[in-house]
CSV table of C-alpha atoms in Angstrom, one decimal:
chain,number,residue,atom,x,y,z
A,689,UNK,CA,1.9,27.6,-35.8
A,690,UNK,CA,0.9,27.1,-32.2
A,691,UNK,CA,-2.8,28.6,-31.4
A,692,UNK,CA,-3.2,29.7,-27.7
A,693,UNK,CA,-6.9,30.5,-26.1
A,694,UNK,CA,-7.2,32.7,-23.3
A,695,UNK,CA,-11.0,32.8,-21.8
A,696,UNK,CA,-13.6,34.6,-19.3
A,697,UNK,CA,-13.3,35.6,-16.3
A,698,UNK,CA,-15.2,32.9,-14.5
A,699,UNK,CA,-14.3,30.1,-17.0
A,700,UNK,CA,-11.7,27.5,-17.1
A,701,UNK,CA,-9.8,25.9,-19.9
A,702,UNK,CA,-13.4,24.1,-20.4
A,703,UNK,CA,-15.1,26.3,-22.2
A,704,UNK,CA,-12.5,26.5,-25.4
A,705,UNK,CA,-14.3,22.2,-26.3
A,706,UNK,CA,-16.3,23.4,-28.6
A,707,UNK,CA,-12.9,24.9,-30.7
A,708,UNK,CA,-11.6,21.3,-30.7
A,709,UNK,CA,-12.4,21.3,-34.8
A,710,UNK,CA,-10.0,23.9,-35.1
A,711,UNK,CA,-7.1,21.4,-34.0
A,712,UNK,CA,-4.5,21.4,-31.2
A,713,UNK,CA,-4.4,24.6,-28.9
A,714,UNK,CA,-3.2,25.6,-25.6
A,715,UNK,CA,-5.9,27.0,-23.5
A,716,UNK,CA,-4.3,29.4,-20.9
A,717,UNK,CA,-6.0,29.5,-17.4
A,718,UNK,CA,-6.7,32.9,-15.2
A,719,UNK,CA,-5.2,32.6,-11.9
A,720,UNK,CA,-7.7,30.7,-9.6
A,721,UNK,CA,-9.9,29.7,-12.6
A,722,UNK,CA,-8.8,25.3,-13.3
A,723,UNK,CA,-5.5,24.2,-12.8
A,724,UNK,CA,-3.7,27.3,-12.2
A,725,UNK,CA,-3.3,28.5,-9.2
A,726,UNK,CA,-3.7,31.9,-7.6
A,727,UNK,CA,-1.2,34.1,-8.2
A,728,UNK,CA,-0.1,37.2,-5.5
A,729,UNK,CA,0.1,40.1,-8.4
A,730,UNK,CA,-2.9,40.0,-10.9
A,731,UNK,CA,-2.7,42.9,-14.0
A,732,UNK,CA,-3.8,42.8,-17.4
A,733,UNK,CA,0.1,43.9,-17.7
A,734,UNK,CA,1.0,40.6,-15.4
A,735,UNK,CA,-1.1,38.3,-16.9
A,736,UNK,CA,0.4,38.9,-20.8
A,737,UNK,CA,3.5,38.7,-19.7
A,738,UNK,CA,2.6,35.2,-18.4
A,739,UNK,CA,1.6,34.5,-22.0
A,740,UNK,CA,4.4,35.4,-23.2
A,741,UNK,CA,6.6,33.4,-20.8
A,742,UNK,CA,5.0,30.1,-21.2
A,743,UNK,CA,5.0,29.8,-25.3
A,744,UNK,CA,7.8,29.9,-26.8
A,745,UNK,CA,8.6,31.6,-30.6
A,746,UNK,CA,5.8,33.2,-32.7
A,747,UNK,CA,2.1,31.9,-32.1
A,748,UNK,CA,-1.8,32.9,-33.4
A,749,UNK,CA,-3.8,34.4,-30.5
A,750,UNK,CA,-7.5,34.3,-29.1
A,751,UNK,CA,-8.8,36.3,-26.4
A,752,UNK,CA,-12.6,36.4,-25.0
A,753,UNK,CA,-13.3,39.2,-22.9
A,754,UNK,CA,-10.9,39.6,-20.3
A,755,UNK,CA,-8.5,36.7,-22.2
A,756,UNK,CA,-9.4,40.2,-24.7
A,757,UNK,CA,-7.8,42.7,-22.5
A,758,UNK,CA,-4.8,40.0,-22.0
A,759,UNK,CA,-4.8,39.4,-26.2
A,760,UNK,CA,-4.3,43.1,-26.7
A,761,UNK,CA,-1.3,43.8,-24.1
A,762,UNK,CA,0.4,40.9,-25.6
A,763,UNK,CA,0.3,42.1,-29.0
A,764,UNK,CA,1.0,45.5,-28.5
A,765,UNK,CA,4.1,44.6,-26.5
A,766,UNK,CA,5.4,41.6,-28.5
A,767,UNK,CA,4.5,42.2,-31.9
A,768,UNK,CA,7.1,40.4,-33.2
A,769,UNK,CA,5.5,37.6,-31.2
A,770,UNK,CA,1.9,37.3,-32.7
A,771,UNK,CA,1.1,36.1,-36.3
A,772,UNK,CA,-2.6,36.4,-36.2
A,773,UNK,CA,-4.9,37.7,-33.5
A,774,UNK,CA,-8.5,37.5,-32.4
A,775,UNK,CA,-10.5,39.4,-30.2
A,776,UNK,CA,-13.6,38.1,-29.3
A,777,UNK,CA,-16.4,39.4,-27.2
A,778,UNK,CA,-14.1,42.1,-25.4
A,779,UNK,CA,-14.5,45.9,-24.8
A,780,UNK,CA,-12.2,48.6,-25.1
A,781,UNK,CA,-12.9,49.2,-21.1
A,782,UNK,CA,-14.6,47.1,-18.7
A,783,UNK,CA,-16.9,50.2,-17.5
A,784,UNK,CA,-16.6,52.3,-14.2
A,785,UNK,CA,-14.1,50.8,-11.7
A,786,UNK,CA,-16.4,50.6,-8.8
A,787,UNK,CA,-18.5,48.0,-9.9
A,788,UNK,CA,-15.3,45.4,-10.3
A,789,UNK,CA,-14.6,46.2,-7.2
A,790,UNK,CA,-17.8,45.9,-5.7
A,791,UNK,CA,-18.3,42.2,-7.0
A,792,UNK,CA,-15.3,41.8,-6.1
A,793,UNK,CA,-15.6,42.2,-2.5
A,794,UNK,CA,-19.4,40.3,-3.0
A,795,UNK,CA,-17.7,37.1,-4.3
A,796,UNK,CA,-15.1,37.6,-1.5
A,797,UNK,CA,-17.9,37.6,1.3
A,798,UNK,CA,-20.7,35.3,-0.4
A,799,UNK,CA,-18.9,32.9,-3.1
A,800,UNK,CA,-20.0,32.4,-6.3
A,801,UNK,CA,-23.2,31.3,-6.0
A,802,UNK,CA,-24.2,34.5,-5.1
A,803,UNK,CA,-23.4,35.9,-8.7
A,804,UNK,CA,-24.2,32.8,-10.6
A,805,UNK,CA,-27.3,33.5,-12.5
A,806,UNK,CA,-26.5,37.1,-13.5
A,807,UNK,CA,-23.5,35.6,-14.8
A,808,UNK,CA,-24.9,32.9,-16.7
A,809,UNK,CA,-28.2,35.7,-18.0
A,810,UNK,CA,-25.1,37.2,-19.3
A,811,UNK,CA,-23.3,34.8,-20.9
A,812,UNK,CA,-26.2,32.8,-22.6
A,813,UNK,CA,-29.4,33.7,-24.6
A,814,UNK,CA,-32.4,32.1,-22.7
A,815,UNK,CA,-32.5,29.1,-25.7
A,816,UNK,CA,-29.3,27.9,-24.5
A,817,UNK,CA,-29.8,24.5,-23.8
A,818,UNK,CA,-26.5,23.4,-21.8
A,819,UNK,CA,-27.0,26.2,-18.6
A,820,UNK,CA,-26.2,23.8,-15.8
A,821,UNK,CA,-22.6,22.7,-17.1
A,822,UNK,CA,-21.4,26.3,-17.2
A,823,UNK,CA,-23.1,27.2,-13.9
A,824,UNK,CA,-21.2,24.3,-12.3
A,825,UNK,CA,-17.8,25.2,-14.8
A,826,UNK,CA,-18.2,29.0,-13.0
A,827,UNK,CA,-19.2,28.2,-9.3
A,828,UNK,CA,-16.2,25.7,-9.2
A,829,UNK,CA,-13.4,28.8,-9.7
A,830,UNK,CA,-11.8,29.9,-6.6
A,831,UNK,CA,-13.3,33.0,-4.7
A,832,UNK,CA,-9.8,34.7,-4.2
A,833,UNK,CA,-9.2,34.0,-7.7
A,834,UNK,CA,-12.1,35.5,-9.0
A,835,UNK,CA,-11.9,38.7,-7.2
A,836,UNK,CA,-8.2,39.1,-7.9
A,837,UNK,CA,-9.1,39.3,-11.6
A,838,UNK,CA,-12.0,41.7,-11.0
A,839,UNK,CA,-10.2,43.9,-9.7
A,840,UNK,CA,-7.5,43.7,-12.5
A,841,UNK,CA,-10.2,45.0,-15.2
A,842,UNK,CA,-10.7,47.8,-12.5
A,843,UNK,CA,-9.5,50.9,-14.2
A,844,UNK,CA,-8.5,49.4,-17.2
A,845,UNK,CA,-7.8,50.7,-20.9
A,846,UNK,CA,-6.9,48.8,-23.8
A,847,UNK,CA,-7.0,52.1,-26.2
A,848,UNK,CA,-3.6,52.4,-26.3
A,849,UNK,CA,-2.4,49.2,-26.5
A,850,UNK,CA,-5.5,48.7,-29.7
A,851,UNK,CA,-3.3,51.5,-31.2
A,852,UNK,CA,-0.2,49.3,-31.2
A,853,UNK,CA,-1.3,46.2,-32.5
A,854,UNK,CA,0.5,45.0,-35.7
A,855,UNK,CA,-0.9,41.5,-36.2
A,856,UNK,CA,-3.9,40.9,-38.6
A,857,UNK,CA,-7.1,40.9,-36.0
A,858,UNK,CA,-10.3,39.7,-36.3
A,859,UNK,CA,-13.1,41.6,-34.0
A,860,UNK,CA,-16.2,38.9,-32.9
A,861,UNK,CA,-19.1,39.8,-30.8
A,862,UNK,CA,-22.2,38.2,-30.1
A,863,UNK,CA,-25.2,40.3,-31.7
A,864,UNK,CA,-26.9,40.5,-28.1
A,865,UNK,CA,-24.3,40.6,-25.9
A,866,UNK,CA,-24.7,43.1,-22.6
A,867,UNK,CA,-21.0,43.1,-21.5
A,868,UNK,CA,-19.5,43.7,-25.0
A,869,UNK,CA,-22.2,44.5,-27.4
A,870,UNK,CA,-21.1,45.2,-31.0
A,871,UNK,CA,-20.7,48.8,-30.5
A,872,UNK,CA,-17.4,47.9,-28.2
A,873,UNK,CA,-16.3,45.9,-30.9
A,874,UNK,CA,-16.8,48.3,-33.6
A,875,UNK,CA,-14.8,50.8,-31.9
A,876,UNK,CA,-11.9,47.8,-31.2
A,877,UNK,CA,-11.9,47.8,-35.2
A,878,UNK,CA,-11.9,51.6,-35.6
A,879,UNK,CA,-8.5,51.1,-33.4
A,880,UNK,CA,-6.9,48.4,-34.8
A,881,UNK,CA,-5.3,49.6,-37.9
A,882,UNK,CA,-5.3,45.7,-39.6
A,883,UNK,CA,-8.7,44.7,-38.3
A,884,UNK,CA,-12.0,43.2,-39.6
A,885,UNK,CA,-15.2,42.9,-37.5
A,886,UNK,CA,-17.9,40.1,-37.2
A,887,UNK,CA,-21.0,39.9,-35.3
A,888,UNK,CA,-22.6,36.5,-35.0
A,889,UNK,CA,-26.0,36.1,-34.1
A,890,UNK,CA,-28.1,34.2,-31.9
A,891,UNK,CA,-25.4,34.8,-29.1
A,892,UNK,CA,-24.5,36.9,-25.9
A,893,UNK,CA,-21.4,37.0,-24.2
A,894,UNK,CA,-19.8,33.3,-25.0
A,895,UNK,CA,-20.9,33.2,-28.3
A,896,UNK,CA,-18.1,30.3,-28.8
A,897,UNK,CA,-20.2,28.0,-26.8
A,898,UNK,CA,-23.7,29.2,-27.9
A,899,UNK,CA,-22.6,29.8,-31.7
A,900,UNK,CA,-19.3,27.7,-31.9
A,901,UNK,CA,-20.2,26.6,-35.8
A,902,UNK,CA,-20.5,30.6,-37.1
A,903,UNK,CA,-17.5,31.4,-34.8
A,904,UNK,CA,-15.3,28.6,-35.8
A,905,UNK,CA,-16.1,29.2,-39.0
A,906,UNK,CA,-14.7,32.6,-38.4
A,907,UNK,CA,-11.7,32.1,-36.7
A,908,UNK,CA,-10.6,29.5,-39.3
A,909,UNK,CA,-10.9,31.7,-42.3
A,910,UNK,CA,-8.5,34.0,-40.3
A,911,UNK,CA,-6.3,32.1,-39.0
């Protein structure tokens, strides 16, 4: 059963290492973010059906945050499609529109840099050792690219597509993370009719890099 990984915003295929126990996986890249280039239309809608066009047959999914929002429009549209799912560190909604939209247009004008640490505060409890490879893994995705995807979690709602979901999912959030605390993923299991959630400690908002032992450990008892 093929096992695809689709990540942050910010992060490239890079940040899915520390799943390498878990065997051979194709990690899918945002536009802008990597290898792949920027693409002209950016949705949540856009982006699943990218998925959906580049594996072929029935597959196991993993989503992190806005990979997430992408896991959940994939598997509500293509049931048939997804054997097992994960949904890892991801929210429901993204919160109020105007603040994508507003970082957008700061990464447009000032780059990444300009967002960097916030970013990173986000991502990694202060004990994380290995800051500097993820701040040079985040500052090397493409401005354009960046914004383009910001701007696709503008205004977006997974509710109804949570509703939908068929496939066997697993919920994982990192006990202290401030972009998708546990209460998001709680509510992603109240929604998910075939759901169980996890909450792994010692972790903010890439708890597969920070805790990649408890969350493996997870995902391979599910999948």
């Amino acid at each position: 059963m093929t096992l695809v990984l689709y990540g942050s915003l910010g992060s490239t295929a890079a940040m899915w290492e520390p799943q390498a126990p878990l065997g051979a996986a194709l990690a899918v890249e945002l536009p802008g973010h990597g290898a792949e280039p920027l693409h002209d239309e950016v949705s949540v809608e856009s982006l699943a059906q990218r998925v959906l066009d580049r594996v072929e047959g029935r597959f196991s999914l993993v989503g992190l945050s806005l990979g997430g929002a992408v896991a959940m429009r994939v598997a509500a549209t293509a049931p048939e499609r997804v054997e097992r799912l994960a949904l890892a560190c991801t929210s429901p909604d993204f919160g109020d529109p105007a603040l994508w939209l507003e970082r957008a247009a700061t990464v447009r004008r000032d780059g990444l840099e300009s967002i960097v640490d916030a970013v990173l505060g986000r991502w990694f409890t202060p004990s994380f050792p290995h800051v500097a490879r993820y701040r040079e893994m985040f500052v090397s995705i493409d401005r354009e690219g960046y914004a383009r995807c910001c701007e696709a979690l503008a205004g977006w709602d997974g509710r109804d597509d949570l509703r939908r979901i068929e496939a066997p999912t697993l919920v994982l959030a990192g006990a202290g993370d401030p972009t998708s605390p546990p209460a998001h993923a709680g509510e992603i299991g109240t929604l998910v009719r075939d759901s169980r959630v996890a909450v792994i400690e010692g972790a903010r908002h890439l708890a597969n890099v920070e805790r990649a032992d408890e969350f493996n450990r997870l995902l391979k008892e599910h999948l």
